[in-house]
PDB file of C-alpha atoms in Angstrom:
ATOM      1  CA  UNK A   1      81.902 169.195  64.778  1.00 83.00           C
ATOM      2  CA  UNK A   2      79.291 167.949  67.253  1.00 86.00           C
ATOM      3  CA  UNK A   3      81.007 169.821  70.096  1.00 83.00           C
ATOM      4  CA  UNK A   4      81.419 173.014  68.093  1.00 83.00           C
ATOM      5  CA  UNK A   5      77.785 172.974  67.027  1.00 88.00           C
ATOM      6  CA  UNK A   6      76.670 172.483  70.624  1.00 89.00           C
ATOM      7  CA  UNK A   7      78.283 175.836  71.265  1.00 88.00           C
ATOM      8  CA  UNK A   8      77.439 177.781  68.137  1.00 86.00           C
ATOM      9  CA  UNK A   9      73.773 176.778  68.113  1.00 89.00           C
ATOM     10  CA  UNK A  10      73.094 177.766  71.708  1.00 90.00           C
ATOM     11  CA  UNK A  11      75.400 180.649  72.644  1.00 89.00           C
ATOM     12  CA  UNK A  12      72.918 183.325  71.502  1.00 89.00           C
ATOM     13  CA  UNK A  13      70.155 181.882  73.669  1.00 92.00           C
ATOM     14  CA  UNK A  14      72.613 181.436  76.528  1.00 93.00           C
ATOM     15  CA  UNK A  15      73.782 185.072  76.242  1.00 93.00           C
ATOM     16  CA  UNK A  16      70.174 186.262  76.290  1.00 93.00           C
ATOM     17  CA  UNK A  17      69.104 184.005  79.143  1.00 93.00           C
ATOM     18  CA  UNK A  18      72.116 184.425  81.411  1.00 94.00           C
ATOM     19  CA  UNK A  19      73.215 187.988  80.668  1.00 94.00           C
ATOM     20  CA  UNK A  20      70.220 189.587  78.971  1.00 94.00           C
ATOM     21  CA  UNK A  21      72.300 190.307  75.840  1.00 94.00           C
ATOM     22  CA  UNK A  22      70.495 191.342  72.696  1.00 94.00           C
ATOM     23  CA  UNK A  23      71.425 191.280  69.013  1.00 93.00           C
ATOM     24  CA  UNK A  24      74.171 193.901  69.362  1.00 94.00           C
ATOM     25  CA  UNK A  25      76.148 192.009  72.015  1.00 94.00           C
ATOM     26  CA  UNK A  26      75.555 188.635  70.332  1.00 93.00           C
ATOM     27  CA  UNK A  27      76.697 190.169  67.027  1.00 93.00           C
ATOM     28  CA  UNK A  28      79.913 191.386  68.649  1.00 94.00           C
ATOM     29  CA  UNK A  29      80.459 187.882  70.041  1.00 91.00           C
ATOM     30  CA  UNK A  30      79.900 186.463  66.531  1.00 90.00           C
ATOM     31  CA  UNK A  31      82.368 188.944  65.082  1.00 93.00           C
ATOM     32  CA  UNK A  32      85.023 188.039  67.668  1.00 93.00           C
ATOM     33  CA  UNK A  33      84.411 184.335  67.003  1.00 90.00           C
ATOM     34  CA  UNK A  34      84.870 184.861  63.269  1.00 91.00           C
ATOM     35  CA  UNK A  35      88.030 186.920  63.755  1.00 93.00           C
ATOM     36  CA  UNK A  36      89.522 184.337  66.097  1.00 92.00           C
ATOM     37  CA  UNK A  37      88.652 181.553  63.675  1.00 90.00           C
ATOM     38  CA  UNK A  38      90.220 183.390  60.728  1.00 93.00           C
ATOM     39  CA  UNK A  39      93.346 184.418  62.627  1.00 92.00           C
ATOM     40  CA  UNK A  40      93.931 180.971  64.109  1.00 91.00           C
ATOM     41  CA  UNK A  41      93.436 179.115  60.835  1.00 88.00           C
ATOM     42  CA  UNK A  42      95.157 181.745  58.713  1.00 90.00           C
ATOM     43  CA  UNK A  43      98.167 182.362  60.936  1.00 93.00           C
ATOM     44  CA  UNK A  44      98.608 179.598  63.511  1.00 92.00           C
ATOM     45  CA  UNK A  45      97.700 176.236  61.969  1.00 90.00           C
ATOM     46  CA  UNK A  46     100.510 176.148  59.391  1.00 89.00           C
ATOM     47  CA  UNK A  47     103.365 177.054  61.754  1.00 91.00           C
ATOM     48  CA  UNK A  48     101.995 174.821  64.518  1.00 92.00           C
ATOM     49  CA  UNK A  49     101.794 171.783  62.254  1.00 88.00           C
ATOM     50  CA  UNK A  50     105.346 172.425  61.045  1.00 89.00           C
ATOM     51  CA  UNK A  51     106.648 172.657  64.610  1.00 93.00           C
ATOM     52  CA  UNK A  52     104.551 169.960  66.320  1.00 92.00           C
ATOM     53  CA  UNK A  53     103.012 166.715  65.176  1.00 88.00           C
ATOM     54  CA  UNK A  54      99.363 166.805  64.192  1.00 88.00           C
ATOM     55  CA  UNK A  55      98.613 164.358  66.987  1.00 87.00           C
ATOM     56  CA  UNK A  56     100.099 166.716  69.615  1.00 90.00           C
ATOM     57  CA  UNK A  57      98.094 169.619  68.227  1.00 93.00           C
ATOM     58  CA  UNK A  58      94.905 167.539  68.246  1.00 91.00           C
ATOM     59  CA  UNK A  59      95.464 166.478  71.871  1.00 91.00           C
ATOM     60  CA  UNK A  60      96.152 170.085  72.932  1.00 94.00           C
ATOM     61  CA  UNK A  61      93.145 171.388  70.979  1.00 94.00           C
ATOM     62  CA  UNK A  62      90.815 168.818  72.537  1.00 93.00           C
ATOM     63  CA  UNK A  63      92.032 169.797  76.011  1.00 95.00           C
ATOM     64  CA  UNK A  64      91.699 173.500  75.169  1.00 95.00           C
ATOM     65  CA  UNK A  65      88.163 172.983  73.888  1.00 94.00           C
ATOM     66  CA  UNK A  66      87.170 171.126  77.073  1.00 95.00           C
ATOM     67  CA  UNK A  67      88.609 173.890  79.268  1.00 96.00           C
ATOM     68  CA  UNK A  68      87.119 176.593  77.029  1.00 94.00           C
ATOM     69  CA  UNK A  69      83.608 175.184  77.251  1.00 92.00           C
ATOM     70  CA  UNK A  70      83.712 175.173  81.046  1.00 93.00           C
ATOM     71  CA  UNK A  71      85.440 178.570  81.223  1.00 95.00           C
ATOM     72  CA  UNK A  72      82.530 180.128  79.328  1.00 94.00           C
ATOM     73  CA  UNK A  73      80.293 179.191  82.256  1.00 94.00           C
ATOM     74  CA  UNK A  74      82.607 181.072  84.629  1.00 95.00           C
ATOM     75  CA  UNK A  75      82.529 184.366  82.714  1.00 94.00           C
ATOM     76  CA  UNK A  76      80.801 187.089  84.698  1.00 93.00           C
ATOM     77  CA  UNK A  77      81.100 190.055  82.327  1.00 94.00           C
ATOM     78  CA  UNK A  78      80.924 190.839  78.627  1.00 95.00           C
ATOM     79  CA  UNK A  79      84.716 191.118  78.404  1.00 95.00           C
ATOM     80  CA  UNK A  80      85.087 187.864  80.343  1.00 95.00           C
ATOM     81  CA  UNK A  81      82.679 186.166  77.964  1.00 94.00           C
ATOM     82  CA  UNK A  82      84.571 187.504  74.931  1.00 94.00           C
ATOM     83  CA  UNK A  83      87.861 186.243  76.366  1.00 95.00           C
ATOM     84  CA  UNK A  84      86.561 182.776  77.218  1.00 95.00           C
ATOM     85  CA  UNK A  85      84.823 182.414  73.854  1.00 93.00           C
ATOM     86  CA  UNK A  86      88.026 183.578  72.138  1.00 93.00           C
ATOM     87  CA  UNK A  87      89.978 180.938  74.057  1.00 94.00           C
ATOM     88  CA  UNK A  88      87.460 178.269  73.045  1.00 94.00           C
ATOM     89  CA  UNK A  89      87.436 179.390  69.392  1.00 93.00           C
ATOM     90  CA  UNK A  90      91.235 179.466  69.258  1.00 93.00           C
ATOM     91  CA  UNK A  91      91.444 175.773  70.080  1.00 94.00           C
ATOM     92  CA  UNK A  92      88.331 174.895  68.111  1.00 91.00           C
ATOM     93  CA  UNK A  93      89.614 176.539  64.944  1.00 92.00           C
ATOM     94  CA  UNK A  94      92.950 174.743  65.240  1.00 93.00           C
ATOM     95  CA  UNK A  95      91.312 171.354  65.804  1.00 91.00           C
ATOM     96  CA  UNK A  96      89.269 170.960  62.621  1.00 88.00           C
ATOM     97  CA  UNK A  97      91.918 171.448  59.909  1.00 88.00           C
ATOM     98  CA  UNK A  98      94.524 169.558  61.908  1.00 90.00           C
ATOM     99  CA  UNK A  99      92.220 166.586  62.490  1.00 86.00           C
ATOM    100  CA  UNK A 100      91.181 166.495  58.828  1.00 85.00           C
ATOM    101  CA  UNK A 101      94.825 166.600  57.742  1.00 84.00           C
ATOM    102  CA  UNK A 102      95.734 163.846  60.210  1.00 84.00           C
ATOM    103  CA  UNK A 103      92.960 161.586  58.917  1.00 84.00           C
ATOM    104  CA  UNK A 104      93.874 162.308  55.304  1.00 83.00           C
ATOM    105  CA  UNK A 105      97.542 161.433  55.854  1.00 85.00           C
ATOM    106  CA  UNK A 106      96.898 158.326  57.960  1.00 80.00           C
ATOM    107  CA  UNK A 107      94.083 156.638  56.103  1.00 77.00           C
ATOM    108  CA  UNK A 108      94.412 153.033  55.017  1.00 83.00           C
ATOM    109  CA  UNK A 109      91.626 153.548  52.472  1.00 82.00           C
ATOM    110  CA  UNK A 110      91.583 155.739  49.378  1.00 86.00           C
ATOM    111  CA  UNK A 111      91.843 159.381  50.379  1.00 80.00           C
ATOM    112  CA  UNK A 112      88.701 160.395  48.509  1.00 83.00           C
ATOM    113  CA  UNK A 113      86.626 157.742  50.241  1.00 84.00           C
ATOM    114  CA  UNK A 114      88.103 158.676  53.604  1.00 82.00           C
ATOM    115  CA  UNK A 115      87.453 162.379  53.133  1.00 85.00           C
ATOM    116  CA  UNK A 116      83.887 161.589  52.069  1.00 87.00           C
ATOM    117  CA  UNK A 117      83.399 159.679  55.320  1.00 86.00           C
ATOM    118  CA  UNK A 118      84.944 162.528  57.304  1.00 83.00           C
ATOM    119  CA  UNK A 119      82.567 165.016  55.687  1.00 86.00           C
ATOM    120  CA  UNK A 120      79.607 162.715  56.376  1.00 89.00           C
ATOM    121  CA  UNK A 121      80.504 162.497  60.060  1.00 86.00           C
ATOM    122  CA  UNK A 122      81.018 166.261  60.208  1.00 86.00           C
ATOM    123  CA  UNK A 123      77.578 166.767  58.663  1.00 89.00           C
ATOM    124  CA  UNK A 124      76.101 164.412  61.226  1.00 90.00           C
ATOM    125  CA  UNK A 125      77.702 166.526  63.955  1.00 87.00           C
ATOM    126  CA  UNK A 126      76.247 169.678  62.378  1.00 90.00           C
ATOM    127  CA  UNK A 127      72.774 168.128  62.701  1.00 93.00           C
ATOM    128  CA  UNK A 128      73.033 166.333  66.042  1.00 93.00           C
ATOM    129  CA  UNK A 129      74.939 169.084  67.916  1.00 91.00           C
ATOM    130  CA  UNK A 130      72.151 171.681  67.653  1.00 92.00           C
ATOM    131  CA  UNK A 131      69.469 169.079  68.369  1.00 93.00           C
ATOM    132  CA  UNK A 132      71.284 167.956  71.499  1.00 94.00           C
ATOM    133  CA  UNK A 133      72.100 171.460  72.733  1.00 93.00           C
ATOM    134  CA  UNK A 134      68.549 172.709  72.175  1.00 93.00           C
ATOM    135  CA  UNK A 135      67.095 169.748  74.029  1.00 94.00           C
ATOM    136  CA  UNK A 136      69.484 169.949  76.968  1.00 95.00           C
ATOM    137  CA  UNK A 137      69.330 173.780  77.136  1.00 96.00           C
ATOM    138  CA  UNK A 138      65.636 173.424  77.980  1.00 95.00           C
ATOM    139  CA  UNK A 139      66.628 171.302  80.977  1.00 96.00           C
ATOM    140  CA  UNK A 140      69.312 173.710  82.227  1.00 96.00           C
ATOM    141  CA  UNK A 141      71.067 176.567  80.399  1.00 95.00           C
ATOM    142  CA  UNK A 142      74.482 175.378  81.600  1.00 95.00           C
ATOM    143  CA  UNK A 143      74.117 171.767  80.448  1.00 96.00           C
ATOM    144  CA  UNK A 144      75.070 172.333  76.792  1.00 94.00           C
ATOM    145  CA  UNK A 145      78.414 173.771  77.908  1.00 93.00           C
ATOM    146  CA  UNK A 146      78.996 171.082  80.515  1.00 94.00           C
ATOM    147  CA  UNK A 147      78.140 168.337  78.023  1.00 93.00           C
ATOM    148  CA  UNK A 148      80.327 169.951  75.352  1.00 92.00           C
ATOM    149  CA  UNK A 149      83.232 170.176  77.787  1.00 93.00           C
ATOM    150  CA  UNK A 150      82.745 166.534  78.758  1.00 94.00           C
ATOM    151  CA  UNK A 151      82.631 165.439  75.108  1.00 92.00           C
ATOM    152  CA  UNK A 152      85.908 167.208  74.343  1.00 92.00           C
ATOM    153  CA  UNK A 153      87.404 165.808  77.559  1.00 94.00           C
ATOM    154  CA  UNK A 154      86.343 162.291  76.550  1.00 93.00           C
ATOM    155  CA  UNK A 155      87.957 162.652  73.126  1.00 90.00           C
ATOM    156  CA  UNK A 156      91.072 164.152  74.745  1.00 93.00           C
ATOM    157  CA  UNK A 157      91.351 161.049  76.953  1.00 93.00           C
ATOM    158  CA  UNK A 158      90.708 158.675  74.039  1.00 91.00           C
ATOM    159  CA  UNK A 159      93.262 160.438  71.827  1.00 86.00           C
ATOM    160  CA  UNK A 160      95.829 160.419  74.636  1.00 86.00           C
ATOM    161  CA  UNK A 161      95.286 156.685  75.251  1.00 86.00           C
ATOM    162  CA  UNK A 162      95.536 156.012  71.517  1.00 79.00           C
ATOM    163  CA  UNK A 163      98.770 158.003  71.331  1.00 72.00           C
ATOM    164  CA  UNK A 164     100.293 156.035  74.222  1.00 70.00           C
ATOM    165  CA  UNK A 165      99.258 152.727  72.656  1.00 70.00           C
ATOM    166  CA  UNK A 166     100.797 153.735  69.304  1.00 68.00           C
ATOM    167  CA  UNK A 167     104.062 154.625  71.047  1.00 69.00           C
ATOM    168  CA  UNK A 168     104.148 151.246  72.793  1.00 67.00           C
ATOM    169  CA  UNK A 169     103.419 149.453  69.542  1.00 61.00           C
ATOM    170  CA  UNK A 170      99.901 148.260  70.416  1.00 56.00           C
ATOM    171  CA  UNK A 171      98.359 150.105  67.477  1.00 54.00           C
ATOM    172  CA  UNK A 172      99.560 150.562  63.933  1.00 49.00           C
TER     173      UNK A 172
END
C-alpha cells in the first residue's frame, strides 16, 4: 500500500511538473488507472490464482511494480505515460488481493485478528506513502518513483529469498 500511495498521491503533481498536464490529462490518466484496476482484479486475479500459486503471483507483481515505477520515468509522451502507468497498475492491482489472500490462508493466528493487522498496516501505508512522496518530490520530482521502484524491488528480493528458504525447509 505504501508503494501504491507513493504513486497515486504524486502522479498529478508529477504530470503537471514534468509534462505540463492539466486536469483533463490527469483525469484521463485516472480513468485509465481505474479501468486497468477493475479489469485486472475483475478478470485476471481469479484465473491467475487458479493457475499459479499466490506466492508466484506476488513475486511477479512485486517485480512488475518495480519495473513499472521506473518505466514511468522513461515515458516521453502522453501515450507512453498511459502505457507505463497501465503496466504499473496491472501489477499493482494484482498484488493487493493476492497478498491479502496469501496472508489469510497462511496465518498462524485467528484469521480475523490477522486481517485486522493487515488492514492496520495497509492504513499505515495509506498515510505514510503520501507523506513520503510529498516530502521527497520537493527534493526531486523523480525521487518518489525511484524510491517506489526500490521499495518494490526490495520486497521482490525479500519474497524471493523467503520462497527459496521455504523450499529448502528453512522456514515453515
